[in-house]
Tab-separated table of C-alpha atoms and ligand atoms in Angstrom:
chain	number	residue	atom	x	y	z
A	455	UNK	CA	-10.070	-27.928	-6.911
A	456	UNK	CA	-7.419	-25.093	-7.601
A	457	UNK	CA	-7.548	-22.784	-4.775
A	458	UNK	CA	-6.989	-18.788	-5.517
A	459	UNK	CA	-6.714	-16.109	-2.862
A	460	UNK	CA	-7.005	-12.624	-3.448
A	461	UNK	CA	-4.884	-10.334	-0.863
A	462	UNK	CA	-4.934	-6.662	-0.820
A	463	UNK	CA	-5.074	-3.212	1.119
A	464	UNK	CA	-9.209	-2.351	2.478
A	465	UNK	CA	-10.439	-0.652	-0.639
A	466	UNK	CA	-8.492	-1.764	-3.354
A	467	UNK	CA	-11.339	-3.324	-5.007
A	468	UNK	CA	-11.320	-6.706	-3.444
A	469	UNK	CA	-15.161	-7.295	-2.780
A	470	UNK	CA	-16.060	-6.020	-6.372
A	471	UNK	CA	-13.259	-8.464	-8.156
A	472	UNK	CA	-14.839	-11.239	-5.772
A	473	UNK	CA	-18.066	-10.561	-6.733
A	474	UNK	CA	-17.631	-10.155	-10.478
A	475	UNK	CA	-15.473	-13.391	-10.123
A	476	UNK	CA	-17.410	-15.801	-8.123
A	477	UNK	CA	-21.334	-14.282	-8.739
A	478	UNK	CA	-23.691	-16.159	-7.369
A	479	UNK	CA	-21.374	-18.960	-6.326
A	480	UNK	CA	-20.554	-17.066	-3.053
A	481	UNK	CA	-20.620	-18.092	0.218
A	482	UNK	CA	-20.265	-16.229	3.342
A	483	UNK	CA	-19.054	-17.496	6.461
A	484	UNK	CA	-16.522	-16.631	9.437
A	485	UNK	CA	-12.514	-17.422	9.810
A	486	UNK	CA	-12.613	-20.707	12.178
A	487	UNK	CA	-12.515	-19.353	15.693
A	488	UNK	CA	-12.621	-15.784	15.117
A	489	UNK	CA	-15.343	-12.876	13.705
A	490	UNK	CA	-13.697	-12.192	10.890
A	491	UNK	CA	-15.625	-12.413	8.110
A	492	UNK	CA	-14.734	-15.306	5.111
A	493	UNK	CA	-16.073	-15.430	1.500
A	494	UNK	CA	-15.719	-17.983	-0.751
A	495	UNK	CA	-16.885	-18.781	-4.484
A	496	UNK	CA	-16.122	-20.595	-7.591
A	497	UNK	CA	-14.635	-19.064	-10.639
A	498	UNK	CA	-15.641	-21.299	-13.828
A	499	UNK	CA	-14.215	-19.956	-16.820
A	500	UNK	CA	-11.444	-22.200	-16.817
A	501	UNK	CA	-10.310	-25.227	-18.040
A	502	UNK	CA	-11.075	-26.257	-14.385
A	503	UNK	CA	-13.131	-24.632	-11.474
A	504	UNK	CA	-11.288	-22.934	-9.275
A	505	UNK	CA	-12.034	-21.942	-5.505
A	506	UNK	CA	-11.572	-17.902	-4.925
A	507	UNK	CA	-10.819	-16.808	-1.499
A	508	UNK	CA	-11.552	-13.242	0.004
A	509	UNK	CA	-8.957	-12.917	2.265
A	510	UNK	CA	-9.471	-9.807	4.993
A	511	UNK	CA	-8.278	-6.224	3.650
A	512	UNK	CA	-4.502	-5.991	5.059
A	513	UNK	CA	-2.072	-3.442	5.233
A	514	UNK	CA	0.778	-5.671	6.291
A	515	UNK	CA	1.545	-9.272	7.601
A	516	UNK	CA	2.105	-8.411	10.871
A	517	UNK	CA	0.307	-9.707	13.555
A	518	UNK	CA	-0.927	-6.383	14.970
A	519	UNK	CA	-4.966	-7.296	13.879
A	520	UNK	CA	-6.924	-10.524	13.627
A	521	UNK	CA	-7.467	-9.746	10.031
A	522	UNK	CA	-3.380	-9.619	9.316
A	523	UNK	CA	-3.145	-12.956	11.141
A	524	UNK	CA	-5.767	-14.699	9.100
A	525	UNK	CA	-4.792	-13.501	5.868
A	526	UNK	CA	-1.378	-14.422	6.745
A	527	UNK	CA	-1.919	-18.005	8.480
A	528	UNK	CA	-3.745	-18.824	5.208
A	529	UNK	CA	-1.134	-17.721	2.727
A	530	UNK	CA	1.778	-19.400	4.900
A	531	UNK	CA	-0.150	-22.368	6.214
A	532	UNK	CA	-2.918	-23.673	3.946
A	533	UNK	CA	-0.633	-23.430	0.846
A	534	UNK	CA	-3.340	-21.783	-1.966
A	535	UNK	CA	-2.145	-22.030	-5.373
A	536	UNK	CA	-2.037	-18.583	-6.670
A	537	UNK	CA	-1.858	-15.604	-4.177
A	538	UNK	CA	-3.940	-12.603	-6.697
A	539	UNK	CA	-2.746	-9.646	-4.412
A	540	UNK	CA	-5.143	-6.663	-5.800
A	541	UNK	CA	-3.432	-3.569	-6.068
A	542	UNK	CA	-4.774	-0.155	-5.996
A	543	UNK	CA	-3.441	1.987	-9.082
A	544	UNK	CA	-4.439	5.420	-8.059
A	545	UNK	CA	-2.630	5.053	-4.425
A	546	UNK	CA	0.607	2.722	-6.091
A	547	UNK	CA	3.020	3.295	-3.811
A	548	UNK	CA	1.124	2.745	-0.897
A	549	UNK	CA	-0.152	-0.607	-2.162
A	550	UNK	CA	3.040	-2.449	-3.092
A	551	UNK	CA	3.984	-2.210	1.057
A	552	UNK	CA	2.000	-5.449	1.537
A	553	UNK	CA	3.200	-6.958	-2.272
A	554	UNK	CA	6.770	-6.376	-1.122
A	555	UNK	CA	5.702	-8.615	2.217
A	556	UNK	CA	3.814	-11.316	0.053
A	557	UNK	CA	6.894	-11.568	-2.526
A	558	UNK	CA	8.851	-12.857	0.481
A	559	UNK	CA	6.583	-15.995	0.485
A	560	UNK	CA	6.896	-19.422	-1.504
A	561	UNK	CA	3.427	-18.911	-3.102
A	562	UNK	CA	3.045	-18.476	-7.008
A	563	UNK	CA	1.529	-14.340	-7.331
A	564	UNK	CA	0.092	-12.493	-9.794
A	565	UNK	CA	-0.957	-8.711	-9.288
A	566	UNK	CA	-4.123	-7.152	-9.950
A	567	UNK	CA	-3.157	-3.573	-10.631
A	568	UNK	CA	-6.929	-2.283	-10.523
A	569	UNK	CA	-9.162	1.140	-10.852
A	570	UNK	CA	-7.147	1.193	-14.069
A	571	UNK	CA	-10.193	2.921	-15.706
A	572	UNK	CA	-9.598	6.035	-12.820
A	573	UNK	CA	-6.121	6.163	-14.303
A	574	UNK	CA	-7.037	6.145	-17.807
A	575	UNK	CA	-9.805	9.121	-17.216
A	576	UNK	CA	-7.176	11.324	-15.385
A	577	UNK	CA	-4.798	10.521	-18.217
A	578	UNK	CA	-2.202	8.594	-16.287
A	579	UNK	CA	-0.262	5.640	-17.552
A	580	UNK	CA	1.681	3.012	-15.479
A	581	UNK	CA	4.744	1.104	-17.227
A	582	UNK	CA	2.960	-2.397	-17.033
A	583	UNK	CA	6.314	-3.748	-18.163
A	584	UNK	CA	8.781	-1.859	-15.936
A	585	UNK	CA	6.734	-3.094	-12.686
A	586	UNK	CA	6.474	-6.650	-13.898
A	587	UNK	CA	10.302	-6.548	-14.022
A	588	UNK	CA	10.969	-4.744	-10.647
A	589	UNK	CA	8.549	-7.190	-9.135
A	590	UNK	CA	9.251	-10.189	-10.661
A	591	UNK	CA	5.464	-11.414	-11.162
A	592	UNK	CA	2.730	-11.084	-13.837
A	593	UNK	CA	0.838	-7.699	-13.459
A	594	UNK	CA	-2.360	-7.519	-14.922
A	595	UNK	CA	-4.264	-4.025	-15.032
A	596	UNK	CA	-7.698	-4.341	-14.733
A	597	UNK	CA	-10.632	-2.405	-13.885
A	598	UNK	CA	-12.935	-4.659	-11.171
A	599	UNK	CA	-15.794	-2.759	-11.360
A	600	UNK	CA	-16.103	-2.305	-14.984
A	601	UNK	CA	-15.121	-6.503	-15.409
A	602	UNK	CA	-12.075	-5.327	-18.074
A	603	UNK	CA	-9.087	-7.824	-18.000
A	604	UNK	CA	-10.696	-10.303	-15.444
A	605	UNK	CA	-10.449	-13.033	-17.558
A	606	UNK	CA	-7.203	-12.277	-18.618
A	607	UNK	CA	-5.832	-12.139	-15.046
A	608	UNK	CA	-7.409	-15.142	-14.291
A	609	UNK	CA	-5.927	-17.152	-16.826
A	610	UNK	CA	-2.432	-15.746	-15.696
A	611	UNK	CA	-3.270	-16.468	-11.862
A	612	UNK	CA	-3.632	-19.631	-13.678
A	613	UNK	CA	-0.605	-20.157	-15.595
A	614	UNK	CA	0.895	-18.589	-12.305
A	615	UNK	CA	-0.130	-21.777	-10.376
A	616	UNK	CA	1.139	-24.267	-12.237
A	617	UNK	CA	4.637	-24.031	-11.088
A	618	UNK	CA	6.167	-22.941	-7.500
A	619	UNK	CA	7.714	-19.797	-6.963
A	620	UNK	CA	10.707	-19.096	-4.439
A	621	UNK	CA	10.044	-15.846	-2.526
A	622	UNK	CA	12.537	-13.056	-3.088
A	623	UNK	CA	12.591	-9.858	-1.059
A	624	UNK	CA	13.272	-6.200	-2.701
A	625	UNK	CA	16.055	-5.349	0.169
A	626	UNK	CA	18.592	-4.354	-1.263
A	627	UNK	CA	20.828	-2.888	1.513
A	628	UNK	CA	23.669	-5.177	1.914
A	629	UNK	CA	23.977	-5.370	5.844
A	630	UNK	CA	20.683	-6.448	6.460
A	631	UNK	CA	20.762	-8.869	3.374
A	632	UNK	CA	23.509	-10.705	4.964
A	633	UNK	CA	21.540	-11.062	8.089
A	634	UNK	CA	18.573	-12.047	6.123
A	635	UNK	CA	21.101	-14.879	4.373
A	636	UNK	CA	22.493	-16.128	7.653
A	637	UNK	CA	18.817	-16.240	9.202
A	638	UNK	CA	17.394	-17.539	6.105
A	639	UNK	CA	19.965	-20.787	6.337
A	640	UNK	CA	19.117	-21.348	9.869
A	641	UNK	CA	15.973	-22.044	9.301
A	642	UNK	CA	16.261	-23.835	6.215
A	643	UNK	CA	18.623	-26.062	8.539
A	644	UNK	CA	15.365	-26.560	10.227
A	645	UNK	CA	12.991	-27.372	7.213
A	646	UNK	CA	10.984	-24.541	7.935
A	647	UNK	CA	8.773	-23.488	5.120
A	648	UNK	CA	9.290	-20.042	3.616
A	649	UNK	CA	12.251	-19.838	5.588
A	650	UNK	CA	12.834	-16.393	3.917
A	651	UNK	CA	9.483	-14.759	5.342
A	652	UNK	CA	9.675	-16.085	8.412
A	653	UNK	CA	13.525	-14.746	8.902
A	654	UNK	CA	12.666	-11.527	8.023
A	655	UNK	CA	9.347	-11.122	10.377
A	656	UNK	CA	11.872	-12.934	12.977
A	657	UNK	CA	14.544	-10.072	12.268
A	658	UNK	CA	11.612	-7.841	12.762
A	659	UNK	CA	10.736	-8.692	16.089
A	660	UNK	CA	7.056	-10.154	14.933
A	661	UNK	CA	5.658	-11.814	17.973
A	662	UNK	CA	4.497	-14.387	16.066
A	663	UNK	CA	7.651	-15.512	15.162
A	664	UNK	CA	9.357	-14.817	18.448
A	665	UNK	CA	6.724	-17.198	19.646
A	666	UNK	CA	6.890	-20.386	17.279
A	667	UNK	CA	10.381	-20.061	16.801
A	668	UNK	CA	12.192	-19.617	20.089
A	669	UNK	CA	14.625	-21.900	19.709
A	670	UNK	CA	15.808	-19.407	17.190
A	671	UNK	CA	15.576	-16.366	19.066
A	672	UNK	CA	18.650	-16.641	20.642
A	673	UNK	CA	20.981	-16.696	17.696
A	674	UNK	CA	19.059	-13.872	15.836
A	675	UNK	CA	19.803	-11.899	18.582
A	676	UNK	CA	23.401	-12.063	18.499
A	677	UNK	CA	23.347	-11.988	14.804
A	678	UNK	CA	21.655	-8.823	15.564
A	679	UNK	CA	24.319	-7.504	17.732
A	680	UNK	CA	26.862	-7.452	14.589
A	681	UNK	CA	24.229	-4.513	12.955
A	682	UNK	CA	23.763	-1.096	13.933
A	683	UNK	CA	21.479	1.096	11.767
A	684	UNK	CA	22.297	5.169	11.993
A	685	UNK	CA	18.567	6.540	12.327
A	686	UNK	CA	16.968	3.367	13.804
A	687	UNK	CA	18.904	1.988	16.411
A	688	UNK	CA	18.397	-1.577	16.664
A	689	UNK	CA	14.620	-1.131	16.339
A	690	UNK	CA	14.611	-3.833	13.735
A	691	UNK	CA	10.815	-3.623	12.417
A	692	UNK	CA	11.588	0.481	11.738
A	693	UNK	CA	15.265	-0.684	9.914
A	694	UNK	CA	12.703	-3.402	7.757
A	695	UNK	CA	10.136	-1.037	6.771
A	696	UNK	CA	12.215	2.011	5.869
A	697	UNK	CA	13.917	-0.768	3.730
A	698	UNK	CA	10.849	-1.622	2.092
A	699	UNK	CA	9.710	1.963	1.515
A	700	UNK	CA	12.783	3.160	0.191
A	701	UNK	CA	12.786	0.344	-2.724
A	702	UNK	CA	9.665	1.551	-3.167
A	703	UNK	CA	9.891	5.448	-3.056
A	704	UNK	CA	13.075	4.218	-5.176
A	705	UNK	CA	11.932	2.271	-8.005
A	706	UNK	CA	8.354	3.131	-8.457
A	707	UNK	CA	7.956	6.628	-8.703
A	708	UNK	CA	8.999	6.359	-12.278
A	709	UNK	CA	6.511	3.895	-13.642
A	710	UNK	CA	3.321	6.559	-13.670
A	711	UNK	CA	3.220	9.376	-16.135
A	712	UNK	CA	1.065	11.350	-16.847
A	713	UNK	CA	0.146	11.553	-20.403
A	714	UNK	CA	1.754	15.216	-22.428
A	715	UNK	CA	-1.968	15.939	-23.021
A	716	UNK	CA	-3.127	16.384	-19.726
A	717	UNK	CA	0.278	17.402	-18.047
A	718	UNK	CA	-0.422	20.997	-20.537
A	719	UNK	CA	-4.141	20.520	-19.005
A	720	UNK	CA	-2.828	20.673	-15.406
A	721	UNK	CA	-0.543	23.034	-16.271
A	722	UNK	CA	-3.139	25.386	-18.313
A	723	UNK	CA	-5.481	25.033	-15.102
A	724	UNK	CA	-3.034	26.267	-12.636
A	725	UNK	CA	-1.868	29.122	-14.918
A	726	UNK	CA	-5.581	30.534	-14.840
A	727	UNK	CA	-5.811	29.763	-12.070
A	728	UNK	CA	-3.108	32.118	-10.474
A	729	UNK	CA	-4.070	34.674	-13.700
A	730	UNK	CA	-7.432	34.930	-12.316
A	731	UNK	CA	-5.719	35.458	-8.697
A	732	UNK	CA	-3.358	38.273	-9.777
A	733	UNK	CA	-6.211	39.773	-11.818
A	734	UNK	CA	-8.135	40.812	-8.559
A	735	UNK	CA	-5.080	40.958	-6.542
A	736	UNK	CA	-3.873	44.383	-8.753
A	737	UNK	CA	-7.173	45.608	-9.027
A	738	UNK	CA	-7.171	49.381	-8.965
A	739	UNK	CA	-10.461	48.923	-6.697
A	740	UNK	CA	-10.598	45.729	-5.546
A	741	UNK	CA	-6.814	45.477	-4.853
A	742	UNK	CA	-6.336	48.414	-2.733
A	743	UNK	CA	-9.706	47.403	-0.542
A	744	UNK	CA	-8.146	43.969	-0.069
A	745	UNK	CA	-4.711	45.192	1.149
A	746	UNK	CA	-6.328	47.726	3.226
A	747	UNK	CA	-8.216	44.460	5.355
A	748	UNK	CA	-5.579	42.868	5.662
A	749	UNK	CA	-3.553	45.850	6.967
A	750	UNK	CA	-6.810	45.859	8.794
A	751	UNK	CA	-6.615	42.429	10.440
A	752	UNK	CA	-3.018	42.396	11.023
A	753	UNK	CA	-3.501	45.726	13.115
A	754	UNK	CA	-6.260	44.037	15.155
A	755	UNK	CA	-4.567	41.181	15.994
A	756	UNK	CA	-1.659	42.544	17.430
A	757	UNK	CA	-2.782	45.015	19.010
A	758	UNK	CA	-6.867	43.776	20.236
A	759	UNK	CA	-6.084	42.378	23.845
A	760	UNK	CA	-9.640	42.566	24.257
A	761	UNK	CA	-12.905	42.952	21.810
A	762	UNK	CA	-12.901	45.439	19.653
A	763	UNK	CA	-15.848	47.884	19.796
A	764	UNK	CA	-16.520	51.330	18.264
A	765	UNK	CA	-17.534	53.652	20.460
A	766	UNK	CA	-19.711	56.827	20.853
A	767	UNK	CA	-16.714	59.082	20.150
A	768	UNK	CA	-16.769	57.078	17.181
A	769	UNK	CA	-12.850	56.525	17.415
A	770	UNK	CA	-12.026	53.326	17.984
A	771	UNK	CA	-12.178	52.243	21.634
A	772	UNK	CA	-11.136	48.606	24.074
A	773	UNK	CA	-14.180	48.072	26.047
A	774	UNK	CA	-13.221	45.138	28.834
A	775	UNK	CA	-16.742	42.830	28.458
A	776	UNK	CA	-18.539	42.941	31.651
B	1054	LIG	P1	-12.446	-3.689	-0.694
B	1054	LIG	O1	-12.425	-2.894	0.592
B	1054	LIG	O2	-11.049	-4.000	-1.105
B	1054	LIG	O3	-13.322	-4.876	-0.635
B	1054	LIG	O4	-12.968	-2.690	-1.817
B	1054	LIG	P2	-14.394	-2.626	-2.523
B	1054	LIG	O5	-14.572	-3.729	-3.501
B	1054	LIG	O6	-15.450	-2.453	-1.503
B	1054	LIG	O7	-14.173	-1.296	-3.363
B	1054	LIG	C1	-13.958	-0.033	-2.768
B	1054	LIG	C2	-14.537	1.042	-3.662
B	1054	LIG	O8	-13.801	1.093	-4.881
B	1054	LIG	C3	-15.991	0.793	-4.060
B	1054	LIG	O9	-16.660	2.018	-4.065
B	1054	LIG	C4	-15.893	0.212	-5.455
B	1054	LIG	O10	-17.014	0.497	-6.236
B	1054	LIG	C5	-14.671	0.930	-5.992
B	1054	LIG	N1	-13.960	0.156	-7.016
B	1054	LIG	C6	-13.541	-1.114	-6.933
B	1054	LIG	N2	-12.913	-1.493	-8.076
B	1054	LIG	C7	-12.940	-0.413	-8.893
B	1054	LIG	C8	-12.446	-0.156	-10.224
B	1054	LIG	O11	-11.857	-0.995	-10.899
B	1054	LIG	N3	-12.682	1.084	-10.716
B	1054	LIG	C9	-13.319	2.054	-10.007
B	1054	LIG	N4	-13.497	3.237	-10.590
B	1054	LIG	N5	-13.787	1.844	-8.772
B	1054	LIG	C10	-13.608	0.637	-8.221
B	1055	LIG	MG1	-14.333	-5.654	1.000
């Protein structure tokens, strides 16, 4: 049987697309050897029956929790056939920090760009096309809660699994690219699989790698020694993420709008809003009252050492409390 696994941020949606997916084929169990939880089912409205995996909520695929480990150690390792990496739509940017990790892998992808239906109520539209060419996978926008498009991703995860995929990587900046190249070769010298992911968590410093790959380690390094990054030093796993983010910050942005409609809305909203603020601000009444407490408060503040009281003469008068 076809195996799927669905990776994604904690709250993206991943439990309800699991459960609308697999319903009452699910099976809960733990991650051999450690607590973390594992969920299984069967999705059937195939040509075949495929297996869906839950993998843990991630943020990353570094090895910094148990969950990052086991949702990595299953993508790398146990070779599923479709990775369906569930993306958040309302927090986009965010989100694609782990896809631009799992594009680096050998693993046929497809994204889940979900809580589309919170975009379409707050009038917000993402370029479906744009980030399916910037990505260079099949995005599918679908609403997990409300079941919309799940069939419709699943026969692309599909389609997505019947033929490998060579990771790629977003980096773009050329100095690091070269080390990623040179890395990249070494291991391939080694018939290591994905040697792309694993030479960039080894430029990284990912302990992980350090670990099952010292032979390596040595040669990295000096590659290393040939770069020198302005703002990060030689902290490697900084120089990699502010890589990542700045594709990101870079090339995403663009893809939301916000529908005419509701940009005159927003914009409507925040002009009463600030009308309504002047209106009491310039109050012939209300106005002068206002700037006389804050004069008020300003006075007190500066000068108030101690409490304030009003005494019997009825001026004002510091009383030290006893
Ligand atoms: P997980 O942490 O990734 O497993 O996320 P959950 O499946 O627990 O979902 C987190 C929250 O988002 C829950 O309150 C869900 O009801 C909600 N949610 C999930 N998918 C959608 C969606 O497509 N639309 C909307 N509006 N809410 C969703
Ligand atoms: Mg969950």
């Amino acid at each position: 049987m076809k195996r799927f696994a669905l990776a994604g941020n904690p709250n993206s949606g991943k439990t309800t697309l699991f459960n609308s997916l697999t319903g009452s084929t699910a099976h809960v169990g733990n991650w051999p050897g450690v607590t973390v939880e594992k969920k299984d089912g069967v999705y059937k409205k195939l040509n075949e029956k495929v297996s869906i995996i839950d993998l843990p909520g991630i943020y990353s695929l570094s090895p910094y929790t148990l969950e990052e480990v086991v949702a990595r150690n299953y993508i790398i390792d146990e070779n599923p056939d479709c990775v369906i990496n569930i993306v958040d739509a309302t927090n986009l940017e965010r989100n694609l920090y782990l896809t631009t990790q799992l594009l680096e892998i050998n693993v046929p992808m497809v994204i889940a760009l979900n809580m589309i239906d919170v975009l379409n109520k707050e009038g917000t539209t993402i370029d479906i096309k744009a980030l399916e060419d910037k990505l260079g996978v099949p995005v599918i926008a679908v609403s997990a809660l409300r079941d919309d498009n799940l069939d419709e991703l699943m026969q692309k995860a599909y389609e997505a699994s019947k033929n490998p995929r060579e990771g790629r990587t977003i980096i773009k900046n050329e100095e690091i690219l070269h080390l990623i190249g040179d890395i990249t070769r070494a291991f391939k010298g080694s018939k290591v699989n994905n040697p792309l992911f694993h030479a960039i968590k080894l430029i990284e410093n990912d302990d992980l790698e350090i670990r099952n790959h010292e032979n390596l380690v040595d040669m990295v390094t000096e590659f290393k020694k040939t770069f020198h990054d302005e703002i990060f030093g030689d902290d490697f796993e900084a120089i990699i993420a502010d890589a990542r983010y700045q594709y990101i910050t870079e090339h995403f942005h663009s893809v939301k709008k916000v529908s005419k409609e509701k940009e005159e809305e927003q914009q409507n909203v925040k002009m009463n809003r600030s009308d309504k603020i002047d209106k009491v601000l310039t109050h012939k009444v209300f106005g002068l009252l206002l700037f006389a407490a804050i004069l008020f408060t300003i006075f007190h503040l500066a000068f108030a050492d101690d409490i304030l009281f009003i005494g019997k003469s009825g001026i004002f008068e510091n009383v030290k409390p006893s």
